[in-house]
XYZ file of C-alpha atoms in Angstrom:
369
model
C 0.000 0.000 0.000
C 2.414 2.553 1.118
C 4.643 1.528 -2.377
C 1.603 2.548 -3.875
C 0.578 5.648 -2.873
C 4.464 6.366 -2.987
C 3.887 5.880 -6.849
C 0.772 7.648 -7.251
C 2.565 10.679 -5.322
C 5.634 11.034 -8.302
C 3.016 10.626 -10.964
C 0.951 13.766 -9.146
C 4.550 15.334 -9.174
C 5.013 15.472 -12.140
C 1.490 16.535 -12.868
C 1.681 19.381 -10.607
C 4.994 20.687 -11.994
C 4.358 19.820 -15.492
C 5.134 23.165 -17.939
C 1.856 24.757 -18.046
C -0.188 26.089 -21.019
C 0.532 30.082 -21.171
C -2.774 31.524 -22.966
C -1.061 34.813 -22.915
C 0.912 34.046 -25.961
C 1.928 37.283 -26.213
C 3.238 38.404 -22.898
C 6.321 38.442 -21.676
C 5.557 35.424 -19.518
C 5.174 33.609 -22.415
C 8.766 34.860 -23.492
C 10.893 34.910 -20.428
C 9.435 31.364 -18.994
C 11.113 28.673 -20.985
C 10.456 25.162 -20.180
C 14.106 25.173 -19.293
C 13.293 27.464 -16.506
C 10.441 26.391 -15.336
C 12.104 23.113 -14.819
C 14.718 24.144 -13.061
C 12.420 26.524 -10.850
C 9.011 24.976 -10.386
C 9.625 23.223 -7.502
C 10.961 26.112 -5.332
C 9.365 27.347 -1.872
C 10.385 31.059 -1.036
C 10.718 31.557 2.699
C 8.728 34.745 3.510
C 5.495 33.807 2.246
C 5.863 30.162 0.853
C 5.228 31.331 -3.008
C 5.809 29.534 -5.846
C 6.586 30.087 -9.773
C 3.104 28.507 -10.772
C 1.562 31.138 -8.439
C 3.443 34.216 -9.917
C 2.167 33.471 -13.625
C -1.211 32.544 -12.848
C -2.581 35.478 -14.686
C -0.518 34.437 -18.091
C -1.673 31.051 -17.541
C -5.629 31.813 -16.960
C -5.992 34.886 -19.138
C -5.167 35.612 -22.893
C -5.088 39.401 -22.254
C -1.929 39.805 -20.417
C 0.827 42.325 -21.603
C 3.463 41.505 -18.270
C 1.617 38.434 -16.190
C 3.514 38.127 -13.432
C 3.536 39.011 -9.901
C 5.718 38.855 -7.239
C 4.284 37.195 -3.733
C 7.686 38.594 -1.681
C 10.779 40.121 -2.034
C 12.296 36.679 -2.061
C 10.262 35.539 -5.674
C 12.603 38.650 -7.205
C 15.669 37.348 -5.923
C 14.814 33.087 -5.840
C 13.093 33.322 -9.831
C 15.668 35.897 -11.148
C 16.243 33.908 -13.724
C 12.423 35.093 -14.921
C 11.937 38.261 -13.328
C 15.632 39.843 -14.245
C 15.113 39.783 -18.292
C 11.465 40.318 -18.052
C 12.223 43.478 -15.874
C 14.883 44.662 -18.316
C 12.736 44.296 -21.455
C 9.878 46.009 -19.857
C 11.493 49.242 -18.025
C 14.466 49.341 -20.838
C 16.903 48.966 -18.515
C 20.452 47.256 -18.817
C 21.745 44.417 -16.647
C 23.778 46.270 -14.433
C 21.323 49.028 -13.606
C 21.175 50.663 -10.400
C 17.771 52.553 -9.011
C 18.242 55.845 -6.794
C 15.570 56.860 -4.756
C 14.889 60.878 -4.433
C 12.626 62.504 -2.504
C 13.693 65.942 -2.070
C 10.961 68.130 -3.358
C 13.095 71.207 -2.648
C 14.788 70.130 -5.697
C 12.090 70.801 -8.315
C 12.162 73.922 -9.989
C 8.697 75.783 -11.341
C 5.739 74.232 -10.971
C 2.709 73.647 -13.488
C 1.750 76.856 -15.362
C -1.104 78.299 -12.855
C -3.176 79.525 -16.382
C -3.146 75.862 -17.656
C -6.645 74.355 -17.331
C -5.956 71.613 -14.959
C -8.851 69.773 -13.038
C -6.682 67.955 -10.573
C -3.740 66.702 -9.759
C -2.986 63.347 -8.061
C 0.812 61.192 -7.360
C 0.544 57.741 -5.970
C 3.425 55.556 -4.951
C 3.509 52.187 -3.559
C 5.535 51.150 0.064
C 6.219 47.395 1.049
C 7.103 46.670 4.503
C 10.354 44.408 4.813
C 10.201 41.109 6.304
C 6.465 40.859 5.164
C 4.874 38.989 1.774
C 3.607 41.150 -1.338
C -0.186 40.968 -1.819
C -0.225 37.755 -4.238
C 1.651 35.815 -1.598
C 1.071 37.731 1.794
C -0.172 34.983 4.926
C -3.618 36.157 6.545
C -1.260 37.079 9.777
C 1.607 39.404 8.237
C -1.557 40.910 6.284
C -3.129 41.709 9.904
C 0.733 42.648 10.827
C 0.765 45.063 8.054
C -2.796 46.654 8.732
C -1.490 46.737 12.263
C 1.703 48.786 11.945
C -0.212 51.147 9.489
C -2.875 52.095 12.123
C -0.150 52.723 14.798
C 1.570 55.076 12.124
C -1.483 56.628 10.824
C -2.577 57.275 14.555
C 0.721 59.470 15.169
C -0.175 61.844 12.309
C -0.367 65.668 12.806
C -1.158 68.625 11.080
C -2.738 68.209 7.449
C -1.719 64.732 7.670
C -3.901 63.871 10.546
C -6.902 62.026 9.628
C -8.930 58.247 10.386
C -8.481 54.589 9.071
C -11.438 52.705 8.093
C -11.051 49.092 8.046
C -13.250 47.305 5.223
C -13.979 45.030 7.955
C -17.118 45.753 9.691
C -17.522 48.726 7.805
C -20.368 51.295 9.103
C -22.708 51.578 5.497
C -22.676 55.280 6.087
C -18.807 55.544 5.921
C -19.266 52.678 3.075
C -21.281 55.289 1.011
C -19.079 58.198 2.032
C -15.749 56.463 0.509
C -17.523 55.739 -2.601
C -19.016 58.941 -3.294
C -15.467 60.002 -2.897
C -14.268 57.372 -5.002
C -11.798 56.249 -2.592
C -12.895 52.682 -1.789
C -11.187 49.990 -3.305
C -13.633 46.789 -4.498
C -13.051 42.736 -4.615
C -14.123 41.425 -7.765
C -11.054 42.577 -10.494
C -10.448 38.808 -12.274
C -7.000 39.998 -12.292
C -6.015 40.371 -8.655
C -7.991 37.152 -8.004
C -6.843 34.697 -9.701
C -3.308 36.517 -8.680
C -4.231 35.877 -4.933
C -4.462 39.167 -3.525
C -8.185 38.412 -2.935
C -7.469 35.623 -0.371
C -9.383 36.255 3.465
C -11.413 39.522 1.503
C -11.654 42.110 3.454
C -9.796 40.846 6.182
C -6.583 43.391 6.930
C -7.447 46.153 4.366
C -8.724 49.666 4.713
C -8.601 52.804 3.897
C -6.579 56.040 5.658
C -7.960 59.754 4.730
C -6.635 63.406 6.366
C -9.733 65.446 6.668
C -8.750 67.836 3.764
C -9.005 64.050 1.935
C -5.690 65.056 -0.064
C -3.832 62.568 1.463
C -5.033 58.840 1.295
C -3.205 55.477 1.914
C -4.874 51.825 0.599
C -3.606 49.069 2.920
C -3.361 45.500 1.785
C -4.938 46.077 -1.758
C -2.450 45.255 -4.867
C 0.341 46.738 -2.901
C 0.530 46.296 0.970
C 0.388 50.418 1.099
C -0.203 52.490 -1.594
C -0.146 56.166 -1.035
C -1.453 58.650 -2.643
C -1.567 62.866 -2.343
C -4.403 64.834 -4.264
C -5.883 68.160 -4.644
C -7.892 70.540 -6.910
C -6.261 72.171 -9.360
C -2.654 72.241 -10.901
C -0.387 72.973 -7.635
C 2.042 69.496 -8.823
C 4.545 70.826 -6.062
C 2.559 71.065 -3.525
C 1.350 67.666 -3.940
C 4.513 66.196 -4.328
C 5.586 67.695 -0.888
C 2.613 66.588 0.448
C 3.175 63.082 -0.197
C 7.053 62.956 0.776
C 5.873 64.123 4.164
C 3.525 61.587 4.581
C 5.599 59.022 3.299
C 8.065 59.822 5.758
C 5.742 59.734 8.318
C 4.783 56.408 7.759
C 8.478 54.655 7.358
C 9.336 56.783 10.721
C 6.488 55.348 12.678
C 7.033 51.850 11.351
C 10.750 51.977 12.131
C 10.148 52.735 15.404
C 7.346 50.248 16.003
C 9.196 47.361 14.685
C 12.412 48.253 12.986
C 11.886 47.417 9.474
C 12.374 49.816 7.136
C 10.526 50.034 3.286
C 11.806 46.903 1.029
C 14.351 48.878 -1.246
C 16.308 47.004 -3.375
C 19.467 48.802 -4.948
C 18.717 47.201 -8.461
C 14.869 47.523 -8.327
C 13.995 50.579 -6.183
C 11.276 50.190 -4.039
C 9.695 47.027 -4.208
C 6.144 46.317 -5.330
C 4.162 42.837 -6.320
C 3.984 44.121 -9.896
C 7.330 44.086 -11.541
C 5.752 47.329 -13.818
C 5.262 49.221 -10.964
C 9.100 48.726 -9.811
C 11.670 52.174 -8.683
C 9.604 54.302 -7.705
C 5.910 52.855 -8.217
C 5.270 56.147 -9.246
C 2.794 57.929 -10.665
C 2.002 61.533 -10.662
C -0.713 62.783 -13.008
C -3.013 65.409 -13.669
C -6.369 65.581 -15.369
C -6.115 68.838 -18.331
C -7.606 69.848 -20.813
C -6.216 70.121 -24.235
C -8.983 70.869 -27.079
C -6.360 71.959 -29.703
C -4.961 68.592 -29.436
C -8.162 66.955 -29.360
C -9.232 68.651 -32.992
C -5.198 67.758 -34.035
C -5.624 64.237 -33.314
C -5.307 62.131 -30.111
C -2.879 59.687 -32.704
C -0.683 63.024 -32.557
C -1.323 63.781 -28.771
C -0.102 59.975 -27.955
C 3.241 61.016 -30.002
C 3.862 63.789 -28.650
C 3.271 62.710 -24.866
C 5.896 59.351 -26.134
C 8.581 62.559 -26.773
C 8.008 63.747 -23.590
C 8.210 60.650 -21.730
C 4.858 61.317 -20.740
C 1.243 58.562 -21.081
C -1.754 60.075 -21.710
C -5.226 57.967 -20.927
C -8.525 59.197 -21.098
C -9.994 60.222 -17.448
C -11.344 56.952 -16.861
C -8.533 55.243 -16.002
C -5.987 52.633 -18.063
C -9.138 50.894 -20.231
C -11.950 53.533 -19.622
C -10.988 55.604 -23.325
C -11.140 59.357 -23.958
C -14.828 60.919 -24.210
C -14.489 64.664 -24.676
C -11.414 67.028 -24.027
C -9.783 65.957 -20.949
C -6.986 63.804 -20.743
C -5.165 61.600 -17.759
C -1.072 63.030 -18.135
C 1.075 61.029 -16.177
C 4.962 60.076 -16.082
C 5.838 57.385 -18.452
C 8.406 55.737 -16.685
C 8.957 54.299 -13.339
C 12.230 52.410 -13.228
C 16.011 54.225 -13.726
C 14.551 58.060 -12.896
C 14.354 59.296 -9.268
C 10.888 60.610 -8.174
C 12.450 64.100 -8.509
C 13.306 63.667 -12.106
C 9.608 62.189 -12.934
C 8.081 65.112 -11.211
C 9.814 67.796 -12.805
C 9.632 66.113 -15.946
C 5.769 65.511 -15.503
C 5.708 69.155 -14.828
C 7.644 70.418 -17.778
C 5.924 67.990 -20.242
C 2.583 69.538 -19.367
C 3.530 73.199 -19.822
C 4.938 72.432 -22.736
C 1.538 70.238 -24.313
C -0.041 73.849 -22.941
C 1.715 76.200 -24.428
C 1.331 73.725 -28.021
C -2.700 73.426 -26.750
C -3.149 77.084 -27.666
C -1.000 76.931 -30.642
C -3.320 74.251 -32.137
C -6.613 75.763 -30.741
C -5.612 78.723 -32.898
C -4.713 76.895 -35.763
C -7.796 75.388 -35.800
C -10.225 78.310 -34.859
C -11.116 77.341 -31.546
């Protein structure tokens, strides 16, 4: 008997860790995960959060849509499946093999700020924060996701000024606040295919909330895609003041988490700060602002997308990555996120939009508008 199920057990080996079928055929899982490597990798454990190679390209093996489709579960899968995520990161951010990431933070470094006449909505900069010695969202165990959720309450507790504000766990959640947080479109939902079949849905809602100051400029997610992403906001065009905004309150989060437990952010030299989504890797930045631009509208948003490519900007319509452009306002944001400090993105966010501005009125003229 025991012979037997000894048999049975290689056979459902070798099932298990058999090279699956990739349906995204044209992702770069389907280009940097040779049979060769898979072989040589399946079969790994990492430490922190006990994740595996089949787990990180779930999505490229479920869905046909993917572009990237893979995900890290820890800061060990970066390190332990190198051999994937190293080429796959380099094609992706362009970088070369030896690359190095420096972080900078020092808003008193920018120069000018967003032309005050330009007809900007909003302005919003997110950035993602990963707690060392804990798992990334696809791989994170129910208890260092409650660790996480804890330490981020102690922090948020400590802040002052135009920082200070509440958490609101989804857990338990009065339907009043519920309402409040989605009229303010700040609550994150379950339900994205993506992030499920990734695992970052596991024990939903357990460990995740939602911080806001009362001014709701500043806001941090806990435990959604990335254990905390944070994000500054505000009316109008004032990139600056955002951007100091949100180095403060960065800052006041790694201080109050060093001193609770001593772990600092995961920053890796080569990869910046580390996030479960290798595209999101350096900074995880994004800083953005919603404008509107009818003389490039009537020139073409063919020529817009050009243009923004020469600026090393990405413009999306103002519903997001898939939502498309209706009308005259377009999403700006900072093309890149790997090789470029935070500094350099903001100032060249900043530059790029005065100068699609300045060509706006150019174009509305040339076209009688």
């Amino acid at each position: 008997g025991v012979n037997k199920l000894y048999e049975e057990d290689l056979e459902l080996q070798k099932k298990i860790f058999e090279f699956p079928t990739i349906q995204s055929t044209h992702s770069l899982v389907a280009k940097h995960v040779t049979k060769e490597k898979w072989d040589k990798l399946a079969r790994h454990i990492t430490a922190t959060a006990g994740f595996t190679l089949a787990k990180a390209i779930a999505c490229a093996v479920e869905f046909d849509n993917q572009h990237c489709g893979i995900y890290a579960g820890d800061w060990d899968s970066y390190k332990d499946f190198a051999d994937v995520f190293d080429p796959l990161i380099q094609e992706y951010h362009g970088i070369s093999a030896d690359a190095k990431h420096t972080s900078d933070m020092d808003f008193s470094k920018i120069t000018g700020n967003v032309n005050p006449k330009a007809p900007v909505h909003s302005t919003r900069i997110r950035v993602g924060r990963s707690i060392d010695g804990y798992g990334l969202s696809p791989g994170i165990t129910k208890e260092q996701r409650l660790g996480v959720e804890k330490l981020f309450k102690a922090a948020s507790a400590k802040f002052t000024e135009e920082l200070a504000g509440n958490y609101y766990p989804l857990t338990g959640m009065d339907e009043a606040v519920r309402q409040q947080l989605v009229d303010d479109h700040f609550l994150f939902m379950s339900g994205d295919p993506n992030l499920k079949v990734a695992g970052m849905e596991r024990d939903w809602p357990e460990g995740r909330g939602i911080f806001h100051n009362t001014d709701k400029t500043f806001l941090v997610w806990v435990n959604e895609e990335d254990q905390l992403r944070i994000i500054s906001m505000q009316k109008g065009g004032d990139v600056l003041g955002v951007f100091k905004r949100l180095a403060r309150g960065i800052q006041a989060v790694g201080d109050s988490v060093q001193a609770e437990c001593g772990k600092g952010f995961m920053l890796d030299e080569k990869y910046g700060y580390v996030h479960s989504c290798p595209t999101n890797l350096g900074t995880g930045m994004r800083a953005s602002v919603h404008i509107d631009l009818p003389g490039w509208t009537k020139e073409g948003t063919d020529k817009l997308k050009a243009r923004c490519e020469e600026l090393a900007l990405q413009p999306r319509g103002t519903r997001g990555e898939s939502g498309g452009q209706t009308g005259i306002t377009y999403d700006i944001s900072n093309k890149h996120r790997l090789g470029y400090s935070e500094v350099q993105l903001v100032q060249t966010m900043i530059d790029g939009v005065n100068k699609l501005y300045e060509e706006d009125l150019a174009l509305q003229k040339k076209h009688g508008i």
